[in-house]
Structure formats: C-alpha cells, structure tokens
Coordinates of C-alpha atoms and ligand atoms in Angstrom, one line a residue:
Chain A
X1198 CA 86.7 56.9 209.4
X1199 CA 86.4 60.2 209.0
X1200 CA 82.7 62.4 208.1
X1201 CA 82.6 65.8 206.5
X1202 CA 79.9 67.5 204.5
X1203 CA 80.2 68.4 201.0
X1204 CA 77.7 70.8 200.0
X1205 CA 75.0 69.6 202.7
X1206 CA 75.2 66.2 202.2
X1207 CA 77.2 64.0 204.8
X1208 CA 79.9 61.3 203.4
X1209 CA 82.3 58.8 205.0
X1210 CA 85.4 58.7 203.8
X1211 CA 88.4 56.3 204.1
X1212 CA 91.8 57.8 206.0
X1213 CA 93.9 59.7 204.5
X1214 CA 91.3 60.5 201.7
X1215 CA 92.1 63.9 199.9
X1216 CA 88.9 66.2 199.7
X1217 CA 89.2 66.1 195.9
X1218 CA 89.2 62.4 195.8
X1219 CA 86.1 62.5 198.4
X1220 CA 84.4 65.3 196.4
X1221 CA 84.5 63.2 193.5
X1222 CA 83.3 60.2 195.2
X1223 CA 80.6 62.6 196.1
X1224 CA 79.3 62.6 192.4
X1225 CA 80.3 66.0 192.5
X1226 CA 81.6 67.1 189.5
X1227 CA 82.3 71.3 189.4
X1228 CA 84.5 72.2 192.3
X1229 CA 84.5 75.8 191.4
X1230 CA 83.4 77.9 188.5
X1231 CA 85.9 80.1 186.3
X1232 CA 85.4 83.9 185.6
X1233 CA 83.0 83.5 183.2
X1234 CA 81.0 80.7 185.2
X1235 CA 82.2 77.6 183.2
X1236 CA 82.5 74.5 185.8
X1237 CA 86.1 73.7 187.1
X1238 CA 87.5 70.1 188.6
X1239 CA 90.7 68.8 189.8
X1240 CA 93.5 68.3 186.8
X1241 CA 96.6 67.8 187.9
X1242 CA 95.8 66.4 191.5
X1243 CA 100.0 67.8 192.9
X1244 CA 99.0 71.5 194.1
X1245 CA 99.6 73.3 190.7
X1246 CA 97.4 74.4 188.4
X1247 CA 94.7 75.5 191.4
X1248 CA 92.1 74.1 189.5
X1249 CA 90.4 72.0 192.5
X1250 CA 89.4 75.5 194.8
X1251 CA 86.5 74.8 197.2
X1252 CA 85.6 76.4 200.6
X1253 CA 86.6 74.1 203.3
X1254 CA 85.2 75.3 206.9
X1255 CA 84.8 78.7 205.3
X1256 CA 88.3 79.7 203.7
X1257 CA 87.6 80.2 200.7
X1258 CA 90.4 78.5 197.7
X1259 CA 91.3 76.2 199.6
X1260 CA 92.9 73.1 197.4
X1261 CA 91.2 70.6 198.0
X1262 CA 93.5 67.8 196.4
X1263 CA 96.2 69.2 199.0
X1264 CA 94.0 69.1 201.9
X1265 CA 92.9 65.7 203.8
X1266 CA 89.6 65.5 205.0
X1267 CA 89.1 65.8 208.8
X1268 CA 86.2 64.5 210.9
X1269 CA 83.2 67.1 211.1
X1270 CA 84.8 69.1 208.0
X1271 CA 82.5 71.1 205.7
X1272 CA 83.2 71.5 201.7
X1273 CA 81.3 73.8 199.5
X1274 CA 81.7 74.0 195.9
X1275 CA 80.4 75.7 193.2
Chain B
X1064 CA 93.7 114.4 193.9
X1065 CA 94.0 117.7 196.5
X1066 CA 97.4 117.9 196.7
X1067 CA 97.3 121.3 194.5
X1068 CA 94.6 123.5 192.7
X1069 CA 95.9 122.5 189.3
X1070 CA 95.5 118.4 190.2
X1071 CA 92.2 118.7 191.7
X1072 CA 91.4 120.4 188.4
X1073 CA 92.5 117.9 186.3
X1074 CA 91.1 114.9 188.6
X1075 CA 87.5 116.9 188.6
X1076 CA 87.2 116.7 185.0
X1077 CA 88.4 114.0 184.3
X1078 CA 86.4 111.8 186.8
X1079 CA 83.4 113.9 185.0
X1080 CA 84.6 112.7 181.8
X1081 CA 84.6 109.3 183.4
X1082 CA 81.3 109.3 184.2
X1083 CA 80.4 110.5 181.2
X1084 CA 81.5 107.2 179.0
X1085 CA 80.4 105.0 181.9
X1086 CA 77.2 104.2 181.2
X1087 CA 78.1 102.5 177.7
X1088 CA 81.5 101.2 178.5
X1089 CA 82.1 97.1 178.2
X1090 CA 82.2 94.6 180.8
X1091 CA 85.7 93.7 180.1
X1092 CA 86.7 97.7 181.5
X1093 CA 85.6 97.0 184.5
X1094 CA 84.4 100.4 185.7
X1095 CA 82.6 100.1 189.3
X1096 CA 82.1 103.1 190.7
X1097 CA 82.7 101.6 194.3
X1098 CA 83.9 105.0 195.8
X1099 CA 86.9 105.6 198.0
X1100 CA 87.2 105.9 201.3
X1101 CA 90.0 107.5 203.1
X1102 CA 90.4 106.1 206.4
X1103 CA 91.5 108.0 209.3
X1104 CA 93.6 106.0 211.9
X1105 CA 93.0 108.6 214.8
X1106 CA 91.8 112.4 215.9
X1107 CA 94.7 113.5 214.4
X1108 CA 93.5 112.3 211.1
X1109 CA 90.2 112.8 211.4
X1110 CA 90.8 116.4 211.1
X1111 CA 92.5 115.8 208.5
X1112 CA 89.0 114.3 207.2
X1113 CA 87.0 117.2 207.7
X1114 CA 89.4 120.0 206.2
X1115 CA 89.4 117.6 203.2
X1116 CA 85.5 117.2 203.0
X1117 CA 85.7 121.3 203.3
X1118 CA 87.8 121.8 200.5
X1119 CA 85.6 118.9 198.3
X1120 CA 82.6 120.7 199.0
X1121 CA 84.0 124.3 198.5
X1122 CA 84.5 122.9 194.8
X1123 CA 81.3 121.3 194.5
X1124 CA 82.4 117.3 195.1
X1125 CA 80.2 116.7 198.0
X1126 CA 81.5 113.9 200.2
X1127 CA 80.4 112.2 203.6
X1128 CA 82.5 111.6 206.6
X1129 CA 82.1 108.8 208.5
X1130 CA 82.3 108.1 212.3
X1131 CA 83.9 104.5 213.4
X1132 CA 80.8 103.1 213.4
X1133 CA 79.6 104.1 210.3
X1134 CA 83.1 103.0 208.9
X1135 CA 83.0 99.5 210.6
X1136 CA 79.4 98.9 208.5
X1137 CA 81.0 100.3 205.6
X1138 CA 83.7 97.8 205.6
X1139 CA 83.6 95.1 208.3
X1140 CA 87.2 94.0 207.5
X1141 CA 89.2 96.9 208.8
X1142 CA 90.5 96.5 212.1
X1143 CA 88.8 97.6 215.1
X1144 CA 89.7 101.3 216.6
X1145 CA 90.0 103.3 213.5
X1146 CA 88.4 106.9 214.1
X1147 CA 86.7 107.4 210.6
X1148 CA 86.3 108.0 206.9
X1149 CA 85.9 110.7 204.3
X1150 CA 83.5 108.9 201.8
X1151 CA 84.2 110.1 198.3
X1152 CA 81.4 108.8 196.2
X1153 CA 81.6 107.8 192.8
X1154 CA 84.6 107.2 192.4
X1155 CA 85.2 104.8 190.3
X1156 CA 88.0 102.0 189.7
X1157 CA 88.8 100.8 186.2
X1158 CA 90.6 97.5 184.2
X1159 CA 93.2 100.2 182.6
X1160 CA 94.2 98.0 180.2
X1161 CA 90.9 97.1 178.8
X1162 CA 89.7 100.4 178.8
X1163 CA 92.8 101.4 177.0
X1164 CA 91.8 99.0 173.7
X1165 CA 88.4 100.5 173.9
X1166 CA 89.6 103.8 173.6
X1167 CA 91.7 102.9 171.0
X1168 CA 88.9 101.4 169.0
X1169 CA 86.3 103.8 169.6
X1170 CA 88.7 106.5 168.3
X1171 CA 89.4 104.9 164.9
X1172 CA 93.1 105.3 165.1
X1173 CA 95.8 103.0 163.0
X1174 CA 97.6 101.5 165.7
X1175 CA 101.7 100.7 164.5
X1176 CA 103.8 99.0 167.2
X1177 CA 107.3 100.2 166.8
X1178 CA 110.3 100.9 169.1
X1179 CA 110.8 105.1 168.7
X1180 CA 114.5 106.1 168.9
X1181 CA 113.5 110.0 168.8
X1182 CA 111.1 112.6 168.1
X1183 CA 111.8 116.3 165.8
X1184 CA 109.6 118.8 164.6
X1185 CA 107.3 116.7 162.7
X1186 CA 108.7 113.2 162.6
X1187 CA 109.3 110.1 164.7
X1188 CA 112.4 107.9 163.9
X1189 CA 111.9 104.7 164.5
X1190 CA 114.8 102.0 165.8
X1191 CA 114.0 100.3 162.2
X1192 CA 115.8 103.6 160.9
X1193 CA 112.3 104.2 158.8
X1194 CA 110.8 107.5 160.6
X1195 CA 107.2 108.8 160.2
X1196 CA 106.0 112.0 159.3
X1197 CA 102.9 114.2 161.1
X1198 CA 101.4 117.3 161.5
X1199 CA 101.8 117.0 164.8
X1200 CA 103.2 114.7 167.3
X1201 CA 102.4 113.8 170.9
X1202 CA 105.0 112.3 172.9
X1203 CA 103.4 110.2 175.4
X1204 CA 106.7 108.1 176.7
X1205 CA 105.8 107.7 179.9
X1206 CA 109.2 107.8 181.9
X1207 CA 111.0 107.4 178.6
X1208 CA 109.8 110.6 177.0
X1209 CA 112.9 112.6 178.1
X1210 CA 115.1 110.2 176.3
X1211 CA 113.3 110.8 172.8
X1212 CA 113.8 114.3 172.9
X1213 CA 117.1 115.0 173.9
X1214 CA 117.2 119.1 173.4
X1215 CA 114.2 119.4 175.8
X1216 CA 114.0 119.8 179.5
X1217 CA 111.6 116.9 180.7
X1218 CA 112.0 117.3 184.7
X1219 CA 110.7 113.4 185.2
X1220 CA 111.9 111.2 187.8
X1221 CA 111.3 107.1 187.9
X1222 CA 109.2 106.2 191.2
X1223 CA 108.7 102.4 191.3
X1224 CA 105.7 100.6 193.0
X1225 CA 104.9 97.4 193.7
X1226 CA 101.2 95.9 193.4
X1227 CA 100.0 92.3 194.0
X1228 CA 96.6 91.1 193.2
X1229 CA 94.7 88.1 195.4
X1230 CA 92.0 85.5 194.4
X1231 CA 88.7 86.5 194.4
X1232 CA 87.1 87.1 197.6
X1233 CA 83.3 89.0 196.2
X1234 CA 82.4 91.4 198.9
X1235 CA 85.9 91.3 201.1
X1236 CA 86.3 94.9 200.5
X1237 CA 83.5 97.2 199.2
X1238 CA 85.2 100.9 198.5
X1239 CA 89.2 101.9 197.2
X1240 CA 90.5 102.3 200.5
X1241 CA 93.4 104.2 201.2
X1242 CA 94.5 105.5 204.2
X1243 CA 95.0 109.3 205.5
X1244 CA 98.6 108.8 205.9
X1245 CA 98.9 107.9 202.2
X1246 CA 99.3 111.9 201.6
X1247 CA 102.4 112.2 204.2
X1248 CA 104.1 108.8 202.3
X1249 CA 102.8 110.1 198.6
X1250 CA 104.4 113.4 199.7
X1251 CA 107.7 112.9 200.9
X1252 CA 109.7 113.2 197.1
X1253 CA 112.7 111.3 198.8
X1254 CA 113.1 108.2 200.1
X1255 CA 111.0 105.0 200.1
X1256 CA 107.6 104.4 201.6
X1257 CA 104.4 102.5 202.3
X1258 CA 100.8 102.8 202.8
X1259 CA 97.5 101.1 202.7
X1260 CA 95.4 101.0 199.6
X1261 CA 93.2 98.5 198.1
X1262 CA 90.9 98.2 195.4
X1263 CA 88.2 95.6 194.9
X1264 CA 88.2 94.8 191.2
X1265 CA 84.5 93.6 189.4
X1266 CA 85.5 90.1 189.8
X1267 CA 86.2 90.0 193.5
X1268 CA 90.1 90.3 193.6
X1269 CA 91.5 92.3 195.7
X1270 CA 94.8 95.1 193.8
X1271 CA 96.7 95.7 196.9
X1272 CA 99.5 98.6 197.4
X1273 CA 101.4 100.2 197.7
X1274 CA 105.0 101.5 198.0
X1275 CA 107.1 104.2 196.5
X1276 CA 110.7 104.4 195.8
X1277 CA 112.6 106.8 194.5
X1278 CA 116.2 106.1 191.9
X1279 CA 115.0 102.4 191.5
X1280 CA 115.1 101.2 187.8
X1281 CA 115.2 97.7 188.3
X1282 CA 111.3 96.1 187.6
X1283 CA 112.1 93.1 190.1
X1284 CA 110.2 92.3 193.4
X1285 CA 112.0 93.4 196.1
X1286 CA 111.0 91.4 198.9
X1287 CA 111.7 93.0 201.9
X1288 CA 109.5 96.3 200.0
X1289 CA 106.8 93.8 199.3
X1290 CA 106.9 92.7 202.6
X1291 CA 106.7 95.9 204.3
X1292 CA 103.9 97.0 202.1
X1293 CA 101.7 94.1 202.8
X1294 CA 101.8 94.6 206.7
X1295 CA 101.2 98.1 206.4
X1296 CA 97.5 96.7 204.4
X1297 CA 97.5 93.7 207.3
X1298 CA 98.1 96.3 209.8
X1299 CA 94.7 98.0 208.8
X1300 CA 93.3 95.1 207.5
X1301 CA 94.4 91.8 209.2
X1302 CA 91.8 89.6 207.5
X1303 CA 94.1 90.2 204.6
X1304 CA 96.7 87.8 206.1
X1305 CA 94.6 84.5 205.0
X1306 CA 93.9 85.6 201.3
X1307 CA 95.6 83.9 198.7
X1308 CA 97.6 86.0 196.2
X1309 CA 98.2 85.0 192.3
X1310 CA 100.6 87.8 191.5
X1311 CA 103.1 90.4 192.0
X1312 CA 104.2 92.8 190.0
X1313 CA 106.2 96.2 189.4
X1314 CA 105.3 99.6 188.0
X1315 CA 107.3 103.1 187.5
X1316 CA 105.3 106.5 188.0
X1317 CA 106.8 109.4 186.4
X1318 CA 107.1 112.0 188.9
X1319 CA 107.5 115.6 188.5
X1320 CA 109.0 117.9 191.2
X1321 CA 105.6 119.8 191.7
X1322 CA 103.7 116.6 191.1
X1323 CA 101.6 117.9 188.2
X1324 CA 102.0 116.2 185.1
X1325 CA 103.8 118.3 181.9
X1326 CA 101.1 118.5 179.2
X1327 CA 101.3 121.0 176.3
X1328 CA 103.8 122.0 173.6
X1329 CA 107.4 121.3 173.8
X1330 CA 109.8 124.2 173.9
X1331 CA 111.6 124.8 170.6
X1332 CA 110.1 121.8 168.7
X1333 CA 107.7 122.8 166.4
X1334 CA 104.2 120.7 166.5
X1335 CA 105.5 118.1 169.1
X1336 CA 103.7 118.1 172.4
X1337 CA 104.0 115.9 175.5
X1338 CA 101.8 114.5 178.1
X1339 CA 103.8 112.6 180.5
X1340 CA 104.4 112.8 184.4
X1341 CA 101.2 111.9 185.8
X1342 CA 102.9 109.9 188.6
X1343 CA 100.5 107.5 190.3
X1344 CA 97.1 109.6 188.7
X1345 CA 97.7 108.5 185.3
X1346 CA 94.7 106.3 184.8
X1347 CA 92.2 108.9 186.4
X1348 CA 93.5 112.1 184.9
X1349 CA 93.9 110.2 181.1
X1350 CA 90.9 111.6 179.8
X1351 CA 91.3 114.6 181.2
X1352 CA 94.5 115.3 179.7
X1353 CA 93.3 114.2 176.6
X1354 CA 90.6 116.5 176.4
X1355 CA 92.4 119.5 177.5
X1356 CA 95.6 119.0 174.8
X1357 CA 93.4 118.1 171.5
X1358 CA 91.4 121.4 172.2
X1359 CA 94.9 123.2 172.7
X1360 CA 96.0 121.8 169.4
X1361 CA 92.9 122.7 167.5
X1362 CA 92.5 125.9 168.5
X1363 CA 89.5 125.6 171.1
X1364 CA 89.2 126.4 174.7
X1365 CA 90.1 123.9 177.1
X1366 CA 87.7 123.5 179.5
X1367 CA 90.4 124.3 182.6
X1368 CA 93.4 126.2 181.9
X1369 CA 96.6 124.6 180.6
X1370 CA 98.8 126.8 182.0
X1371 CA 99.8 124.8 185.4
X1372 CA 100.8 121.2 183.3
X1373 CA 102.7 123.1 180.8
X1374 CA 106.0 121.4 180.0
X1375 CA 107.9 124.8 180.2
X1376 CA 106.7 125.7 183.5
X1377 CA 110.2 124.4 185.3
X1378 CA 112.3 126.5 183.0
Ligands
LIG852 C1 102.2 100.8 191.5 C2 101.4 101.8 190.7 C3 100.1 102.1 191.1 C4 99.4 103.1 190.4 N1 98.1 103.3 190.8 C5 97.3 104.2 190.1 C6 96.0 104.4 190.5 O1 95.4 103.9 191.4 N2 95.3 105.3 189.8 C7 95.8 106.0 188.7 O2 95.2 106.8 188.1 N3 97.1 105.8 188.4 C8 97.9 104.9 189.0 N4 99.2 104.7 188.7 C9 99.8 105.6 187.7 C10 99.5 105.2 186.3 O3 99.8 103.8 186.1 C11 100.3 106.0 185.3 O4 100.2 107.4 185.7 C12 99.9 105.9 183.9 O5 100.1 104.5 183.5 C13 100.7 106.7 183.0 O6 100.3 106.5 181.7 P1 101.1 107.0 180.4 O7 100.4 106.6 179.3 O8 101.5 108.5 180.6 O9 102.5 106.3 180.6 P2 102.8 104.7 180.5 O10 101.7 103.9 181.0 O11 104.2 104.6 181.2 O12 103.0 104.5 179.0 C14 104.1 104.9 178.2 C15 104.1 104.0 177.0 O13 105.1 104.5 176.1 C16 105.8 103.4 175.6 N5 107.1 103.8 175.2 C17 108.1 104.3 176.0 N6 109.2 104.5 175.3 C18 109.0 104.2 174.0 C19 109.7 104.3 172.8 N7 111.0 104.7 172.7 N8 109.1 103.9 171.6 C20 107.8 103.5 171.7 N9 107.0 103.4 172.8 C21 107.6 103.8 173.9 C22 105.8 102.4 176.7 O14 106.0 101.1 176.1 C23 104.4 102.6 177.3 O15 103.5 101.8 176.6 C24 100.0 103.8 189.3 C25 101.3 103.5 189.0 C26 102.0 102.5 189.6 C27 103.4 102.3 189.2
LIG853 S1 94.1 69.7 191.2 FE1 95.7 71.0 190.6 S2 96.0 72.2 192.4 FE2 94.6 70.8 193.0

C-alpha cells in the first residue's frame, strides 16, 4: 500500500487511491486557496473545474483528483 | 520605447505620469513596478545593450546593464548562456482593464455604450440612427477609427497578436522580460513574427507573447502562430514548458507606417480629433496622450511637442 506525505504528515493509502480522496481522508479540508485567499476543495472530482490544485513532488497545480498516489509522494496544500 | 525621438518622448512622460498616480491607485490595477529587462542572447546583442543604456542615460532614464551572472540571479529561470541585460527600472506593468474603470471614475465622465456608425464636425451618429452633439469630439476607434470618418486619411494598419496567460506561479519570473531581438521582429512592418516577452502579473500568472502579423483580421487562435510563439519563450525560458496555461487569446494593434501613434486634430473636420495608432504601446503611452491632446484642446502647452503624432503628418 502505497505512503506519501501530505503536508508533513505521513498516510497509507489503499491502491489506486486518488490524492484528492487521500487528502481528504487526511482531514484536510482546503486544497488550495483562491485569489482572494478563501479555501478551495475538490468539486467535481472528473478533471474539470481545477478546483482540487495542490503541489505534488513540487509541480505546482497539479490535480490531485486526476493523479494516483505513488509510494514516497509528497502533497502540499494550502 | 527607442525606436524614434518622438516615442521615447511620449513613453517618458507617460511612464512619469504613471508614477505619478501610482502611489494611490487600487489593488484591483495591479501596478507593480517590477522593471523590464531586455535580455541579450549574445555579444552581438549585448552591444546592442550598451548603446541602448547610452541613449537612456543621455535622456536622463538611468538604467543598469547586467553581466550573465548578474542576469542568472536576477531571474534564475532563463536558460543558461545568455550574455546579459539592460535593467530598466521602474517600469511598471499594469491590469489595463482595471485601470481603465478607475480612470473612468476618477474623471467623472457619463459613460454611454453605443455602437458609432460615424463621426462630423461636432456630432457622433450612432447605429440607433439617434446622433450626439459636442463641442468637441475625440475619436479613439482604435483600428476602427478610419472607418468612422470616411473623408479623412487614417494611415492604420491591423497587426494581430496573440497572448496566453498561465496559473499562478509567485516568483517564476521577477521583471517584464523581453528579449533584444524583439526590436528586429517589432521592426520588420511585413510579414509575421515572434519573440520572447513575459510579464509577471501581481497574482503570480505569468502574460506570455508574443507574435505579430500583418493583414490578419480574423480574432481566432492560430495554432501553429501560437505554437511558434511559445517555443520562442521556451527557447529562453524552458521552465516554461511545465506551467499550466488557463487562456489564450487575440489582440489587433493599430500600426502606423512610422510607428508613432496619430494624435491631434483631424484635417478638415472641425472640433474632431483622434488618438489612435499606438500599436503594441497603447497602455503605456495612454496617459501620455491624454495629457498632451486635452492641453492642445484648451489652449495650454503640452508638455512635449505635438507635432510628430499629428494625424496630418502622412499627408
Ligand atoms: C498582443 C498585444 C500585446 C500588447 N502588449 C502591450 C504592452 O505590453 N504594453 C502596451 O502599452 N500596449 C500593448 N499592446 C497595445 C495596446 O493594447 C493598444 O495600443 C491599446 O489597447 C490601444 O488602445 P486604444 O484605446 O487606442 O484602442 P482600443 O483598445 O482598440 O480601443 C478602441 C475602442 O473603440 C471601440 N470602438 C471601435 N469602433 C467603435 C464604434 N464604431 N463605435 C463605438 N466604439 C467603437 C472598441 O470597442 C474599443 O473599445 C498590446 C496589444 C496587443 C494586441
Ligand atoms: S476536483 Fe475538479 S478538477 Fe479536480
């Protein structure tokens, strides 16, 4: 199963997990703030409205609910 | 903003005038005075560099060139092997259209939204068929101001440009870049070309151009132009490559044959003026323009000469 690090913190994740669905079993719940610094999540969870943007092993805007997680990954949000 | 006397002139004050309304200007316009660096890709260039830093500082705009090194700290993105930069500082980089509505509200002006189908001595018709009456009108058409005034000569010629915008990417890019080949593309009046230039906007995107074609009307995206542009800014910057874009656009400049804009009175119509033709120095030399026709029209001394913009001057 893989591990990856989300903010600091090291999680276990099932196969196949998306790093939005692991970010939110995280407890985290802004992935990403807007312009104005309001919090951001995940909404439509298909690669559209780029509303789930973390960094992911430094690239910034990645989406995270296209992205699987890989062993030894690391996830920052905002 | 050297290409001539008259449009270093023009830039000069208004990057003043800039400065000027800065310091109290809202967020919302944007205005980072990030400065612009001109990047020189090799000797050739670089000499190119220090006859421009010359001429700056022969009119008072003192500049700073830099050495590879220098221009590496500057801007750790640029590739490696680039010879140097001319570092103009303060200049600045605005939201144009935010700065636009401040204008507008500062000034007091009625604002009506309406479709003009010409322009005579002292009245617009609009395409309603109802026409409005002024002391004294300003045509300010952009590349459309030919077409409201049929009798006059208005020497402009569409130039289209594309522009794409990335995600925000704080500190990617520091200065406007642009490179020192820019002048031989800008230059050539025929023909279609490329070159680096990007500006960091407040929030951290990234406005990336830029191309220039000449007898293109269409406001599409032309692809392979798009393309072309953006490994011209890879080329210099390949870091550029992994950004993520959010959008693509088009824009006409209205060039003149002597690429200075045509601001003044209009030949044989009466208390109508123009200021159009500013090509791709429209947003920096607004003010300027501004300032130097309302003291024309009431009667004061400008504070440069009209006499180079003047719309007659072709005739
Ligand atoms: C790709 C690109 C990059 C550029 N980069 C820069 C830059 O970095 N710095 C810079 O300073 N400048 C830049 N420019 C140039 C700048 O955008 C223009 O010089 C500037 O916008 C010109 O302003 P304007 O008000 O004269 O004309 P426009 O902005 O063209 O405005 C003309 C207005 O007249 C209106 N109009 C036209 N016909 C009618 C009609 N019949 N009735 C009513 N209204 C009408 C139009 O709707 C429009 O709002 C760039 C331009 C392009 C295309
Ligand atoms: S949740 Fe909409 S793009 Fe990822």
């Amino acid at each position: 199963m893989p591990e990856i690090t989300i903010d600091g913190r090291r999680v276990t994740v099932r196969e196949q997990t998306s790093v939005a669905a692991a970010i939110l079993q995280a407890g985290v719940s802004s992935f990403r703030r807007s312009v104005t610094g309001e919090p951001r999540a995940a909404l439509c969870g298909m690669g559209i409205c780029y509303e789930c943007r973390v960094t992911i092993d430094g690239e910034p805007h990645a989406l995270s609910c296209q992205t699987l997680c890989v062993d030894g990954m690391v996830v920052e949000t905002t | 903003m050297d290409d001539s006397e008259a449009q270093f002139a023009l830039t000069r004050l208004s990057r003043e005038l800039w400065m000027e309304l800065s310091p109290d200007l809202p967020r919302s316009v944007e205005y980072e005075a990030c400065g612009t660096l001109w990047v020189a890709a090799d000797e050739e260039e670089m000499r190119e560099v220090r006859r421009k830093q010359e001429f700056y500082a022969s009119r008072g705009v003192s500049t700073q060139i830099l050495d590879a090194l220098q221009l590496r700290e500057a801007e750790p993105n640029l590739r490696d092997g680039l010879a140097g930069a001319l570092l103009v500082n303060q200049d600045s980089v605005v939201y144009p259209p935010c700065a636009a509505v401040e204008l507008i509200a500062r000034s007091g002006a009625t604002v009506l939204r309406a479709r003009s189908v010409g322009i005579e001595s002292q009245k617009v018709m609009l395409a309603n068929g109802e026409s409005l009456e002024a002391g004294v009108i300003i045509n300010a058409a952009g590349i459309h101001a030919g077409a409201l005034m049929p009798s006059v000569s208005v020497p402009i010629a569409p130039r289209k440009g594309h522009l794409l915008i990335t995600d925000r990417y704080p500190g990617f890019v520091r200065h406007q870049l642009v490179e020192l080949g820019y002048l031989k593309s800008a230059h050539s009046t025929t023909g279609s070309s490329v070159a680096f230039n990007v500006q960091p906007r407040r929030t951290g995107q990234l406005l990336i151009g830029s191309s220039r074609q000449f007898g293109v009307n269409s406001p599409d995206i032309d692809a392979p132009m798009m393309a072309r542009m953006l490994r011209r800014a890879t080329d210099f910057m390949p870091g550029i490559a992994r950004l993520s874009a959010i959008r693509s656009w088009t824009g006409v400049r209205a060039a003149t044959p002597d690429k200075l804009p045509l601001i003044g009175p209009c030949p044989g119509l009466p208390h109508a003026f123009i200021a159009a033709g500013h090509e791709g120095l429209g947003i920096t030399t607004s003010l300027g323009t501004a300032r130097i026709l309302t003291d024309h029209i009431v009667g004061k001394t400008p504070p440069i000469p009209l006499s180079p913009y003047l719309p007659d001057r072709h005739a």
